[in-house]
PDB file of C-alpha atoms and ligand atoms in Angstrom:
ATOM      1  CA  MET A   1      17.331  16.018   7.489  1.00  0.00           C
ATOM      2  CA  LYS A   2      21.105  14.690   8.042  1.00  0.00           C
ATOM      3  CA  ILE A   3      22.885  15.092  11.862  1.00  0.00           C
ATOM      4  CA  ASP A   4      26.249  15.066  12.191  1.00  0.00           C
ATOM      5  CA  LEU A   5      27.694  12.037  14.625  1.00  0.00           C
ATOM      6  CA  THR A   6      31.101  12.838  14.222  1.00  0.00           C
ATOM      7  CA  GLU A   7      31.634  14.193  17.877  1.00  0.00           C
ATOM      8  CA  LEU A   8      29.019  11.934  19.232  1.00  0.00           C
ATOM      9  CA  LEU A   9      31.263   9.123  18.122  1.00  0.00           C
ATOM     10  CA  GLN A  10      34.282  10.301  19.678  1.00  0.00           C
ATOM     11  CA  LYS A  11      33.766   8.709  22.898  1.00  0.00           C
ATOM     12  CA  VAL A  12      31.404   6.164  23.950  1.00  0.00           C
ATOM     13  CA  GLY A  13      28.905   7.833  26.672  1.00  0.00           C
ATOM     14  CA  ASN A  14      28.993  11.469  24.916  1.00  0.00           C
ATOM     15  CA  GLU A  15      25.615  12.822  24.904  1.00  0.00           C
ATOM     16  CA  ALA A  16      23.933  15.295  22.849  1.00  0.00           C
ATOM     17  CA  ASP A  17      20.964  17.128  22.787  1.00  0.00           C
ATOM     18  CA  LEU A  18      19.204  18.801  19.463  1.00  0.00           C
ATOM     19  CA  ALA A  19      16.163  21.548  19.134  1.00  0.00           C
ATOM     20  CA  GLU A  20      15.483  22.177  16.090  1.00  0.00           C
ATOM     21  CA  GLU A  21      13.083  23.658  13.347  1.00  0.00           C
ATOM     22  CA  ILE A  22      12.665  21.966  10.149  1.00  0.00           C
ATOM     23  CA  THR A  23      10.747  22.382   7.045  1.00  0.00           C
ATOM     24  CA  VAL A  24      10.062  19.403   4.867  1.00  0.00           C
ATOM     25  CA  SER A  25       8.076  18.468   2.128  1.00  0.00           C
ATOM     26  CA  TRP A  26       7.031  14.646   1.212  1.00  0.00           C
ATOM     27  CA  PRO A  27       4.518  13.677  -1.828  1.00  0.00           C
ATOM     28  CA  GLU A  28       1.488  15.080  -0.580  1.00  0.00           C
ATOM     29  CA  ASP A  29       0.025  11.715  -0.821  1.00  0.00           C
ATOM     30  CA  SER A  30       1.913  10.883   2.274  1.00  0.00           C
ATOM     31  CA  LEU A  31       1.590  13.396   4.755  1.00  0.00           C
ATOM     32  CA  THR A  32       1.014  17.329   4.125  1.00  0.00           C
ATOM     33  CA  LEU A  33       2.198  19.380   6.876  1.00  0.00           C
ATOM     34  CA  THR A  34       1.518  22.939   7.634  1.00  0.00           C
ATOM     35  CA  LYS A  35       4.187  24.021   9.587  1.00  0.00           C
ATOM     36  CA  PRO A  36       7.790  23.556  10.252  1.00  0.00           C
ATOM     37  CA  ILE A  37       8.313  20.191  12.473  1.00  0.00           C
ATOM     38  CA  ARG A  38       9.829  21.133  15.946  1.00  0.00           C
ATOM     39  CA  LEU A  39      12.211  18.638  16.583  1.00  0.00           C
ATOM     40  CA  ASP A  40      13.786  17.549  20.360  1.00  0.00           C
ATOM     41  CA  LEU A  41      16.499  15.160  20.086  1.00  0.00           C
ATOM     42  CA  HIS A  42      18.454  13.254  22.381  1.00  0.00           C
ATOM     43  CA  LEU A  43      21.185  11.295  21.547  1.00  0.00           C
ATOM     44  CA  VAL A  44      23.621   8.697  23.041  1.00  0.00           C
ATOM     45  CA  ASN A  45      26.198   7.082  22.168  1.00  0.00           C
ATOM     46  CA  THR A  46      26.178   3.748  23.596  1.00  0.00           C
ATOM     47  CA  GLY A  47      29.192   1.898  22.244  1.00  0.00           C
ATOM     48  CA  SER A  48      27.131  -0.382  19.895  1.00  0.00           C
ATOM     49  CA  SER A  49      24.895   1.977  18.883  1.00  0.00           C
ATOM     50  CA  VAL A  50      23.339   5.483  19.423  1.00  0.00           C
ATOM     51  CA  LEU A  51      20.318   5.538  20.203  1.00  0.00           C
ATOM     52  CA  LEU A  52      17.769   8.609  19.458  1.00  0.00           C
ATOM     53  CA  THR A  53      15.081   9.738  21.426  1.00  0.00           C
ATOM     54  CA  GLY A  54      12.490  12.388  21.332  1.00  0.00           C
ATOM     55  CA  ARG A  55       9.977  14.205  19.793  1.00  0.00           C
ATOM     56  CA  ALA A  56       8.667  16.031  16.748  1.00  0.00           C
ATOM     57  CA  GLU A  57       5.873  18.121  17.253  1.00  0.00           C
ATOM     58  CA  THR A  58       3.885  19.598  13.899  1.00  0.00           C
ATOM     59  CA  GLU A  59       0.160  20.341  12.061  1.00  0.00           C
ATOM     60  CA  ALA A  60      -1.243  18.675   9.496  1.00  0.00           C
ATOM     61  CA  GLU A  61      -3.750  19.039   6.814  1.00  0.00           C
ATOM     62  CA  LEU A  62      -6.182  16.224   6.780  1.00  0.00           C
ATOM     63  CA  GLU A  63      -8.830  15.224   4.484  1.00  0.00           C
ATOM     64  CA  CYS A  64     -12.000  14.786   6.673  1.00  0.00           C
ATOM     65  CA  SER A  65     -13.838  11.399   5.695  1.00  0.00           C
ATOM     66  CA  ARG A  66     -17.194  12.716   5.982  1.00  0.00           C
ATOM     67  CA  CYS A  67     -17.369  15.796   4.077  1.00  0.00           C
ATOM     68  CA  LEU A  68     -14.126  15.833   2.279  1.00  0.00           C
ATOM     69  CA  LYS A  69     -13.235  19.568   3.710  1.00  0.00           C
ATOM     70  CA  LYS A  70      -9.903  20.035   5.025  1.00  0.00           C
ATOM     71  CA  TYR A  71      -8.581  20.413   8.463  1.00  0.00           C
ATOM     72  CA  ARG A  72      -5.468  21.257  10.247  1.00  0.00           C
ATOM     73  CA  VAL A  73      -4.643  18.930  13.244  1.00  0.00           C
ATOM     74  CA  PRO A  74      -1.596  19.181  15.668  1.00  0.00           C
ATOM     75  CA  LEU A  75       0.546  16.240  15.178  1.00  0.00           C
ATOM     76  CA  ALA A  76       3.502  14.800  17.736  1.00  0.00           C
ATOM     77  CA  ALA A  77       5.177  12.031  17.606  1.00  0.00           C
ATOM     78  CA  ASP A  78       8.097  10.184  19.805  1.00  0.00           C
ATOM     79  CA  LEU A  79      10.916   9.187  18.443  1.00  0.00           C
ATOM     80  CA  GLU A  80      12.655   6.363  19.048  1.00  0.00           C
ATOM     81  CA  GLU A  81      15.502   4.873  17.039  1.00  0.00           C
ATOM     82  CA  GLU A  82      18.830   3.335  17.275  1.00  0.00           C
ATOM     83  CA  PHE A  83      21.765   3.295  14.738  1.00  0.00           C
ATOM     84  CA  THR A  84      23.940   0.768  14.904  1.00  0.00           C
ATOM     85  CA  LEU A  85      27.965   1.349  14.609  1.00  0.00           C
ATOM     86  CA  ASP A  86      28.888  -2.229  12.930  1.00  0.00           C
ATOM     87  CA  PRO A  87      26.933  -3.506  10.073  1.00  0.00           C
ATOM     88  CA  VAL A  88      27.984  -6.610  11.099  1.00  0.00           C
ATOM     89  CA  ARG A  89      26.585  -7.043  14.692  1.00  0.00           C
ATOM     90  CA  GLN A  90      28.749  -9.379  16.822  1.00  0.00           C
ATOM     91  CA  GLY A  91      27.374 -11.360  20.083  1.00  0.00           C
ATOM     92  CA  ALA A  92      23.835 -11.659  18.655  1.00  0.00           C
ATOM     93  CA  GLY A  93      21.835 -12.510  21.633  1.00  0.00           C
ATOM     94  CA  GLU A  94      23.293  -9.763  23.584  1.00  0.00           C
ATOM     95  CA  THR A  95      20.548  -7.046  22.424  1.00  0.00           C
ATOM     96  CA  GLU A  96      16.757  -7.788  22.822  1.00  0.00           C
ATOM     97  CA  LEU A  97      16.518  -7.351  18.751  1.00  0.00           C
ATOM     98  CA  HIS A  98      13.738  -8.918  17.494  1.00  0.00           C
ATOM     99  CA  ALA A  99      13.195  -9.225  14.003  1.00  0.00           C
ATOM    100  CA  GLU A 100      10.967  -6.577  12.945  1.00  0.00           C
ATOM    101  CA  ASP A 101      13.559  -4.191  15.412  1.00  0.00           C
ATOM    102  CA  PHE A 102      15.413  -2.601  12.295  1.00  0.00           C
ATOM    103  CA  ALA A 103      18.246  -0.710  13.540  1.00  0.00           C
ATOM    104  CA  SER A 104      19.233   1.995  11.077  1.00  0.00           C
ATOM    105  CA  PRO A 105      22.554   2.051   9.879  1.00  0.00           C
ATOM    106  CA  ILE A 106      25.193   5.266  10.007  1.00  0.00           C
ATOM    107  CA  ASP A 107      26.074   6.902   7.046  1.00  0.00           C
ATOM    108  CA  PRO A 108      30.040   6.190   6.197  1.00  0.00           C
ATOM    109  CA  ASP A 109      30.443  10.187   6.541  1.00  0.00           C
ATOM    110  CA  ASN A 110      29.355   9.452  10.123  1.00  0.00           C
ATOM    111  CA  SER A 111      25.903  11.264   9.518  1.00  0.00           C
ATOM    112  CA  ILE A 112      22.256  10.033  10.524  1.00  0.00           C
ATOM    113  CA  ASP A 113      19.106  11.275   8.041  1.00  0.00           C
ATOM    114  CA  LEU A 114      16.121  11.492  10.124  1.00  0.00           C
ATOM    115  CA  ALA A 115      13.748  12.099   7.216  1.00  0.00           C
ATOM    116  CA  GLU A 116      12.518   9.452   6.542  1.00  0.00           C
ATOM    117  CA  ILE A 117      12.232   7.997  10.493  1.00  0.00           C
ATOM    118  CA  ILE A 118      10.307  11.355  11.087  1.00  0.00           C
ATOM    119  CA  ARG A 119       7.497  10.806   8.479  1.00  0.00           C
ATOM    120  CA  GLN A 120       7.002   7.159   8.654  1.00  0.00           C
ATOM    121  CA  ASP A 121       6.664   8.010  12.996  1.00  0.00           C
ATOM    122  CA  LEU A 122       4.390  11.153  11.866  1.00  0.00           C
ATOM    123  CA  LEU A 123       1.919   8.758   9.655  1.00  0.00           C
ATOM    124  CA  LEU A 124       2.043   6.365  12.544  1.00  0.00           C
ATOM    125  CA  ALA A 125       0.838   9.688  14.698  1.00  0.00           C
ATOM    126  CA  LEU A 126      -1.678  10.278  12.652  1.00  0.00           C
ATOM    127  CA  PRO A 127      -5.747   9.598  13.660  1.00  0.00           C
ATOM    128  CA  ILE A 128      -7.236   6.261  12.279  1.00  0.00           C
ATOM    129  CA  LYS A 129     -10.581   8.354  11.392  1.00  0.00           C
ATOM    130  CA  THR A 130     -10.052  11.711  10.022  1.00  0.00           C
ATOM    131  CA  LEU A 131     -12.729  14.205  11.131  1.00  0.00           C
ATOM    132  CA  CYS A 132     -12.919  17.530  11.154  1.00  0.00           C
ATOM    133  CA  GLN A 133     -15.224  17.041  13.986  1.00  0.00           C
ATOM    134  CA  GLN A 134     -16.767  14.591  16.232  1.00  0.00           C
ATOM    135  CA  ASN A 135     -20.123  15.156  15.211  1.00  0.00           C
ATOM    136  CA  CYS A 136     -19.509  15.884  11.627  1.00  0.00           C
ATOM    137  CA  GLN A 137     -22.727  15.938   9.466  1.00  0.00           C
ATOM    138  CA  GLY A 138     -20.955  15.040   6.153  1.00  0.00           C
ATOM    139  CA  ILE A 139     -21.927  16.636   3.091  1.00  0.00           C
ATOM    140  CA  LYS A 140     -25.152  17.523   2.939  1.00  0.00           C
ATOM    141  CA  GLY A 141     -27.844  16.468   0.675  1.00  0.00           C
ATOM    142  CA  GLU A 142     -25.972  13.064  -0.022  1.00  0.00           C
ATOM    143  CA  GLU A 143     -26.508   9.747   2.261  1.00  0.00           C
TER     144      GLU A 143
HETATM  145 ZN1   ZN B   1     -16.231  16.947   8.435  1.00  0.00          ZN
END
């Protein structure tokens, strides 16, 4: 999913709101979605970067770790991402960037691709333990 930033980049301080529904398909081993992703995004041109905040909501199909039954859960992730305007960082130290904070680049055609970012954030939002219900008894007859 690509977002065109041409207009936003024209002036420092420009902001944009975006509400969209997107349908994606990722390899099944990573995440199976049963609904389109509802996106609510806010973009700000800070001068040195474009800050994206927002929320992604969808529904995922998971497999119960006890009975192996497939079940669906609502899945939501808060998005927060920084896109650097200039790949060469100037004035290092001005921004509170740690080594693990990875600022994504903006494509030469002034667009950003959100699909991978959203995928990562949704994966992080997945429950650690997948249970179809709190007291799932597992597969009957097997211990
Ligand atoms: Zn179960």
